[in-house]
XYZ file of C-alpha atoms in Angstrom:
151
model
C 70.445 111.972 47.493
C 66.910 110.061 47.270
C 65.035 112.944 49.028
C 66.677 115.577 46.120
C 65.069 112.915 43.330
C 61.348 113.006 45.156
C 62.139 116.979 45.290
C 62.670 117.230 41.929
C 60.052 114.925 40.901
C 57.713 116.894 42.745
C 58.390 119.898 41.225
C 58.455 118.215 37.915
C 54.704 116.861 38.885
C 53.957 120.165 40.115
C 54.886 122.535 36.887
C 53.002 119.277 35.006
C 50.147 119.628 36.827
C 49.929 123.544 36.373
C 50.566 123.295 32.958
C 47.281 120.807 32.586
C 45.422 123.625 34.925
C 46.487 126.556 32.420
C 45.050 123.957 29.459
C 42.103 124.069 31.082
C 40.986 127.177 31.658
C 42.856 127.675 27.774
C 39.147 124.957 27.056
C 36.768 126.635 29.444
C 37.272 129.651 27.424
C 37.557 128.341 24.056
C 33.998 126.366 25.117
C 32.645 129.587 26.345
C 33.192 131.435 22.695
C 32.102 128.202 20.958
C 29.577 127.912 22.512
C 28.597 131.302 21.813
C 29.415 131.214 18.332
C 26.463 127.596 18.386
C 24.052 130.340 19.872
C 24.778 132.965 16.771
C 25.288 130.103 14.230
C 21.832 129.040 15.060
C 20.054 132.224 14.750
C 21.892 132.894 11.763
C 20.875 129.340 10.078
C 17.189 130.536 11.019
C 17.595 133.703 9.352
C 19.293 132.744 6.358
C 16.129 130.190 5.862
C 13.810 132.599 6.309
C 15.719 135.356 4.076
C 16.406 132.197 1.290
C 12.702 132.155 1.056
C 12.459 135.948 1.059
C 15.182 136.037 -2.075
C 13.218 133.814 -4.192
C 9.650 135.486 -3.523
C 11.615 138.820 -4.498
C 13.191 137.504 -7.709
C 10.007 137.995 -9.599
C 9.794 141.408 -8.303
C 11.707 143.885 -10.649
C 12.295 146.795 -7.750
C 13.730 144.574 -5.498
C 16.929 144.341 -6.858
C 18.711 146.951 -3.935
C 16.893 144.512 -1.400
C 17.800 140.670 -2.963
C 22.014 142.217 -2.964
C 21.491 143.041 0.524
C 20.201 139.972 1.292
C 22.956 138.189 -0.645
C 25.470 140.541 1.625
C 23.880 138.797 4.585
C 23.948 135.006 3.269
C 27.549 135.801 2.096
C 28.105 137.242 6.352
C 26.108 134.481 7.965
C 28.398 132.239 5.864
C 31.494 133.449 6.867
C 30.586 133.200 10.398
C 29.982 129.462 10.136
C 33.683 129.336 8.367
C 34.743 131.155 11.500
C 32.716 129.024 13.916
C 34.203 125.716 11.801
C 37.530 127.163 12.487
C 36.995 126.958 16.030
C 35.465 124.200 16.396
C 38.953 122.795 14.929
C 40.719 124.904 17.139
C 38.651 123.580 20.338
C 39.539 119.884 18.990
C 43.006 120.534 18.852
C 43.438 121.992 22.294
C 41.954 118.972 23.552
C 44.371 116.694 21.812
C 47.181 118.897 23.046
C 45.591 118.223 26.899
C 45.955 114.347 26.237
C 49.513 114.776 25.306
C 50.194 116.305 28.539
C 48.293 114.076 30.863
C 48.792 110.538 32.694
C 47.438 107.413 31.291
C 44.691 108.244 34.801
C 43.956 111.411 32.703
C 43.649 109.955 29.519
C 40.299 108.134 30.522
C 38.974 111.607 31.506
C 40.157 113.475 28.614
C 38.338 111.270 26.494
C 35.005 111.636 28.618
C 35.245 115.283 27.847
C 35.789 114.310 24.104
C 32.132 112.719 24.597
C 31.076 115.041 26.290
C 31.441 117.917 24.369
C 29.696 115.728 21.297
C 27.060 116.323 23.419
C 27.489 119.831 24.529
C 28.285 118.982 28.145
C 31.675 120.464 28.372
C 31.920 122.279 31.396
C 30.459 119.118 33.630
C 33.736 117.162 32.320
C 36.124 120.151 32.572
C 35.343 120.714 36.191
C 35.464 117.113 37.192
C 39.066 116.846 35.725
C 40.241 120.448 37.545
C 38.710 119.085 40.296
C 40.929 115.950 39.523
C 44.184 118.225 39.009
C 43.547 120.160 42.361
C 43.126 116.932 43.957
C 46.357 115.926 43.031
C 47.936 119.418 43.307
C 47.283 118.947 47.034
C 48.352 115.593 47.313
C 52.107 116.915 45.480
C 52.074 119.647 48.302
C 51.760 116.876 51.149
C 54.117 114.957 49.699
C 56.741 117.597 49.369
C 55.976 119.357 52.712
C 56.580 115.391 54.344
C 59.559 114.992 52.597
C 61.079 118.403 53.431
C 60.362 117.334 57.346
C 62.046 114.084 57.180
């Protein structure tokens, strides 16, 4: 009876570890998307600043109304991209909160480091460390499961 309970516990632990691994993969994908969006935003903000200067210069020229309207549309597009990036960052923070919910007490410290690392744009290193911990735990669960099967 104890053996079946242990096997059941190990199976549940293996499922939890797989869910954590899946979440980590999602976080990696979101991080890659966010980094790309941040790069685009930086480029866009630089362009936005230049376009605003150009807009101010062209307001005094009567024949430049069409160019000013195009610049305004481009600024709106950049602002829209900024809004999308803000939503992606909120979504990434939500994903981190979901991972915290699924982890044990020892994993909570790693997630806190993950949040701090995100602020420093050093997210890949922390995610890789957590992935290694999950992999190590998975191997140990498999070893325990094999040991239980042989006894």
